[in-house]
CSV table of C-alpha atoms in Angstrom, one decimal:
chain,number,residue,atom,x,y,z
A,1,ASP,CA,-23.1,72.2,-85.4
A,2,ALA,CA,-22.5,72.1,-81.7
A,3,GLY,CA,-19.4,73.8,-80.4
A,4,VAL,CA,-17.3,72.6,-77.5
A,5,THR,CA,-19.6,71.5,-74.7
A,6,GLN,CA,-18.6,71.1,-71.0
A,7,SER,CA,-20.3,69.7,-67.9
A,8,PRO,CA,-21.1,70.5,-65.3
A,9,THR,CA,-21.2,74.3,-65.5
A,10,HIS,CA,-20.8,74.9,-61.8
A,11,LEU,CA,-19.9,72.6,-58.9
A,12,ILE,CA,-18.7,72.8,-55.3
A,13,LYS,CA,-16.4,70.3,-53.7
A,14,THR,CA,-14.7,69.9,-50.3
A,15,ARG,CA,-10.9,69.9,-49.8
A,16,GLY,CA,-9.5,66.4,-50.3
A,17,GLN,CA,-12.3,65.3,-52.6
A,18,GLN,CA,-11.9,64.3,-56.2
A,19,VAL,CA,-13.7,65.9,-59.2
A,20,THR,CA,-14.3,64.8,-62.8
A,21,LEU,CA,-15.1,67.4,-65.5
A,22,ARG,CA,-16.3,66.4,-68.9
A,23,CYS,CA,-15.9,67.8,-72.4
A,24,SER,CA,-17.2,67.0,-75.9
A,25,PRO,CA,-15.2,68.6,-78.7
A,26,LYS,CA,-16.5,70.5,-81.7
A,27,SER,CA,-17.7,68.3,-84.5
A,28,GLY,CA,-14.8,67.1,-86.6
A,29,HIS,CA,-12.1,67.8,-84.0
A,30,ASP,CA,-9.9,65.1,-82.6
A,31,THR,CA,-7.7,66.9,-80.1
A,32,VAL,CA,-8.8,68.1,-76.7
A,33,SER,CA,-6.9,70.4,-74.3
A,34,TRP,CA,-7.7,71.5,-70.8
A,35,TYR,CA,-6.9,74.9,-69.2
A,36,GLN,CA,-7.2,76.3,-65.7
A,37,GLN,CA,-8.2,79.9,-65.2
A,38,ALA,CA,-7.9,81.4,-61.7
A,39,LEU,CA,-9.8,84.6,-61.0
A,40,GLY,CA,-8.2,87.6,-62.7
A,41,GLN,CA,-5.6,85.5,-64.6
A,42,GLY,CA,-5.3,84.2,-68.1
A,43,PRO,CA,-5.9,80.5,-68.8
A,44,GLN,CA,-3.1,78.2,-68.0
A,45,PHE,CA,-2.5,75.1,-70.1
A,46,ILE,CA,-2.9,71.8,-68.2
A,47,PHE,CA,-2.6,69.1,-70.9
A,48,GLN,CA,-3.7,68.0,-74.4
A,49,TYR,CA,-5.0,64.6,-75.6
A,50,TYR,CA,-4.9,63.1,-79.0
A,51,GLU,CA,-5.6,59.5,-80.0
A,52,GLU,CA,-6.5,58.8,-76.4
A,53,GLU,CA,-3.0,59.7,-75.2
A,54,GLU,CA,-1.6,62.7,-73.3
A,55,ARG,CA,0.4,64.5,-76.0
A,56,GLN,CA,1.5,67.6,-74.1
A,57,ARG,CA,1.5,68.7,-70.5
A,58,GLY,CA,1.8,72.0,-68.8
A,59,ASN,CA,3.3,72.7,-65.3
A,60,PHE,CA,0.6,70.9,-63.2
A,61,PRO,CA,1.0,68.2,-60.6
A,62,ASP,CA,0.1,64.6,-61.1
A,63,ARG,CA,-3.1,65.2,-59.1
A,64,PHE,CA,-4.4,66.5,-62.5
A,65,SER,CA,-5.1,63.6,-64.9
A,66,GLY,CA,-7.2,63.1,-67.9
A,67,HIS,CA,-8.6,60.7,-70.4
A,68,GLN,CA,-9.8,60.8,-73.9
A,69,PHE,CA,-12.4,58.4,-75.3
A,70,PRO,CA,-12.7,56.8,-78.7
A,71,ASN,CA,-15.4,59.4,-79.6
A,72,TYR,CA,-12.8,62.1,-78.8
A,73,SER,CA,-14.6,63.3,-75.7
A,74,SER,CA,-12.5,63.9,-72.7
A,75,GLU,CA,-12.5,64.0,-68.9
A,76,LEU,CA,-10.3,66.0,-66.5
A,77,ASN,CA,-9.8,64.5,-63.1
A,78,VAL,CA,-8.4,66.3,-60.1
A,79,ASN,CA,-7.6,64.4,-56.9
A,80,ALA,CA,-7.0,65.6,-53.4
A,81,LEU,CA,-8.6,69.0,-54.1
A,82,LEU,CA,-7.0,72.0,-52.6
A,83,LEU,CA,-8.6,75.4,-52.0
A,84,GLY,CA,-6.2,76.8,-54.7
A,85,ASP,CA,-7.8,74.5,-57.3
A,86,SER,CA,-10.9,76.8,-57.3
A,87,ALA,CA,-11.0,78.1,-60.8
A,88,LEU,CA,-12.7,78.1,-64.2
A,89,TYR,CA,-11.7,74.9,-66.1
A,90,LEU,CA,-11.8,75.3,-69.8
A,91,CYS,CA,-11.8,72.6,-72.5
A,92,ALA,CA,-10.6,73.5,-76.0
A,93,SER,CA,-10.7,71.4,-79.1
A,94,SER,CA,-8.9,71.4,-82.4
A,95,SER,CA,-8.0,69.2,-85.3
A,96,ILE,CA,-4.6,67.6,-85.4
A,97,SER,CA,-4.4,68.9,-89.0
A,98,GLY,CA,-5.5,72.4,-88.2
A,99,ASN,CA,-4.4,75.5,-86.3
A,100,THR,CA,-7.4,77.0,-84.7
A,101,ILE,CA,-8.4,76.1,-81.1
A,102,TYR,CA,-12.0,76.6,-80.0
A,103,PHE,CA,-13.0,76.8,-76.3
A,104,GLY,CA,-16.0,75.7,-74.4
A,105,GLU,CA,-17.8,77.9,-71.8
A,106,GLY,CA,-16.0,76.2,-68.9
A,107,SER,CA,-16.8,74.5,-65.6
A,108,TRP,CA,-16.6,76.6,-62.5
A,109,LEU,CA,-15.1,74.7,-59.6
A,110,THR,CA,-15.2,76.0,-56.1
A,111,VAL,CA,-13.3,74.1,-53.4
A,112,VAL,CA,-14.4,74.8,-49.8
B,1,ASP,CA,6.1,83.0,-69.7
B,2,ALA,CA,4.0,84.7,-72.3
B,3,LYS,CA,6.0,85.9,-75.4
B,4,THR,CA,3.8,89.0,-75.9
B,5,THR,CA,3.3,92.4,-74.3
B,6,GLN,CA,0.0,94.2,-74.2
B,7,PRO,CA,-1.3,97.2,-72.4
B,8,PRO,CA,-3.4,96.2,-69.4
B,9,SER,CA,-6.4,98.3,-70.4
B,10,MET,CA,-7.8,100.5,-73.1
B,11,ASP,CA,-11.0,102.6,-73.6
B,12,CYS,CA,-12.7,103.2,-77.0
B,13,ALA,CA,-15.9,105.0,-77.8
B,14,GLU,CA,-18.8,103.1,-79.3
B,15,GLY,CA,-18.9,103.2,-83.1
B,16,ARG,CA,-15.2,104.0,-83.4
B,17,ALA,CA,-12.4,101.7,-84.4
B,18,ALA,CA,-10.6,99.9,-81.6
B,19,ASN,CA,-6.9,99.4,-82.2
B,20,LEU,CA,-5.3,96.9,-79.8
B,21,PRO,CA,-1.5,96.7,-79.9
B,22,CYS,CA,0.7,93.7,-79.2
B,23,ASN,CA,4.5,93.5,-79.0
B,24,HIS,CA,6.1,90.1,-79.8
B,25,SER,CA,9.7,91.1,-80.4
B,26,THR,CA,11.1,87.6,-80.0
B,27,ILE,CA,8.7,85.9,-82.4
B,28,SER,CA,10.2,83.1,-84.5
B,29,GLY,CA,9.8,82.6,-88.2
B,30,ASN,CA,7.3,79.8,-87.9
B,31,GLU,CA,5.2,81.4,-85.1
B,32,TYR,CA,1.8,82.7,-85.8
B,33,VAL,CA,0.1,85.6,-84.1
B,34,TYR,CA,-3.3,84.6,-82.7
B,35,TRP,CA,-6.0,86.8,-81.1
B,36,TYR,CA,-8.7,85.6,-78.7
B,37,ARG,CA,-11.1,87.5,-76.5
B,38,GLN,CA,-12.9,86.6,-73.3
B,39,ILE,CA,-16.1,88.2,-72.3
B,40,HIS,CA,-16.6,88.1,-68.6
B,41,SER,CA,-17.3,84.5,-67.3
B,42,GLN,CA,-17.3,83.0,-70.8
B,43,GLY,CA,-14.7,80.8,-72.6
B,44,PRO,CA,-12.2,82.5,-74.9
B,45,GLN,CA,-13.4,83.2,-78.4
B,46,TYR,CA,-11.1,82.9,-81.4
B,47,ILE,CA,-10.9,86.1,-83.4
B,48,ILE,CA,-8.2,85.9,-86.0
B,49,HIS,CA,-4.7,84.8,-86.7
B,50,GLY,CA,-1.9,85.5,-89.1
B,51,LEU,CA,1.8,84.7,-90.0
B,52,LYS,CA,3.1,87.8,-91.8
B,53,ASN,CA,0.4,89.1,-94.1
B,54,ASN,CA,-2.4,91.3,-92.9
B,55,GLU,CA,-5.6,89.3,-92.4
B,56,THR,CA,-9.3,90.3,-92.3
B,57,ASN,CA,-12.4,88.4,-91.4
B,58,GLU,CA,-16.0,89.3,-90.3
B,59,MET,CA,-14.9,90.1,-86.8
B,60,ALA,CA,-11.6,92.1,-87.2
B,61,SER,CA,-8.5,92.9,-89.0
B,62,LEU,CA,-4.9,91.9,-88.1
B,63,ILE,CA,-2.0,94.1,-89.1
B,64,ILE,CA,1.4,92.6,-88.6
B,65,THR,CA,4.5,94.8,-89.1
B,66,GLU,CA,7.0,93.9,-91.7
B,67,ASP,CA,9.6,92.8,-89.1
B,68,ARG,CA,6.8,90.8,-87.4
B,69,LYS,CA,7.8,92.2,-84.0
B,70,SER,CA,4.4,93.8,-83.3
B,71,SER,CA,0.8,93.6,-84.5
B,72,THR,CA,-2.4,95.5,-84.1
B,73,LEU,CA,-5.9,94.0,-83.9
B,74,ILE,CA,-8.5,96.3,-85.3
B,75,LEU,CA,-12.2,96.2,-84.5
B,76,PRO,CA,-13.6,98.5,-87.1
B,77,HIS,CA,-16.8,99.7,-85.4
B,78,ALA,CA,-16.7,98.8,-81.8
B,79,THR,CA,-20.0,98.0,-79.9
B,80,LEU,CA,-20.7,97.6,-76.2
B,81,ARG,CA,-20.6,93.9,-76.7
B,82,ASP,CA,-16.9,94.1,-77.7
B,83,THR,CA,-16.0,94.9,-74.1
B,84,ALA,CA,-13.8,92.0,-73.1
B,85,VAL,CA,-10.2,90.9,-72.3
B,86,TYR,CA,-8.2,90.5,-75.6
B,87,TYR,CA,-5.3,88.1,-75.6
B,88,CYS,CA,-2.5,88.2,-78.2
B,89,ILE,CA,-0.7,84.9,-78.4
B,90,VAL,CA,2.2,83.6,-80.5
B,91,ARG,CA,2.3,80.0,-81.3
B,92,SER,CA,4.4,77.9,-83.6
B,93,ASP,CA,3.0,75.8,-86.4
B,94,SER,CA,4.5,72.6,-85.3
B,95,GLY,CA,2.7,70.7,-88.0
B,96,GLY,CA,1.2,68.4,-85.5
B,97,GLY,CA,-1.9,70.3,-84.8
B,98,ALA,CA,-2.7,72.7,-82.1
B,99,ASP,CA,-0.2,72.9,-79.3
B,100,GLY,CA,-1.1,74.4,-75.9
B,101,LEU,CA,-1.7,78.2,-75.9
B,102,THR,CA,0.3,80.4,-73.6
B,103,PHE,CA,-1.9,83.3,-72.4
B,104,GLY,CA,-0.6,86.5,-70.9
B,105,LYS,CA,-2.7,89.0,-69.0
B,106,GLY,CA,-4.3,90.5,-72.1
B,107,THR,CA,-5.8,93.9,-72.6
B,108,HIS,CA,-9.1,94.8,-71.0
B,109,LEU,CA,-10.9,96.8,-73.7
B,110,ILE,CA,-13.8,98.9,-72.4
B,111,ILE,CA,-16.2,100.3,-75.0
B,112,GLN,CA,-17.7,103.5,-73.7
B,113,PRO,CA,-21.3,104.5,-74.8
């Protein structure tokens, strides 16, 4: 039973570019959340998707957007990248009927 | 803001029990206490959660005070691989599944050989 999987594991982008990160939830999970973790900080909640719609959103600008597909997988898109967007981006999955959230290993984004 | 307070760091000798405290004095009646840990450069790992009763699983025990204003995570026989940042999180059971988690700064637990 695969856990939460994310791709790519590492990537480098230039300021102003756009990036797409991908996530496949744990088997049996239908809800996907995204978090940003800057160096030395705890993860910060970006948004959550359920039934292909954004269900909750944290305090992040509209440059951060997402999508959930019918197979429950998800993408995080960040436009107009800033140096401050450099971080570990974590995907987490859960069941809408459950309580426990499981995290993937993350995608390291470096903006230069 | 995080609703929990944890010491920034703790040391524990290998083989001994590690007791990690967490204060959550403003916890509401429908809020659970969750513990996650994050080993360097990895995603957070779920450890345990509870509402008001003490809980135990294969990884740890969770002791919640009767007034629910604080809790302690116990790793019974700490190993070097338990060195990590441990996060205590309170979250409501909204009935609609898992809401976003609010992480604080956590406790950096260092297991000494």
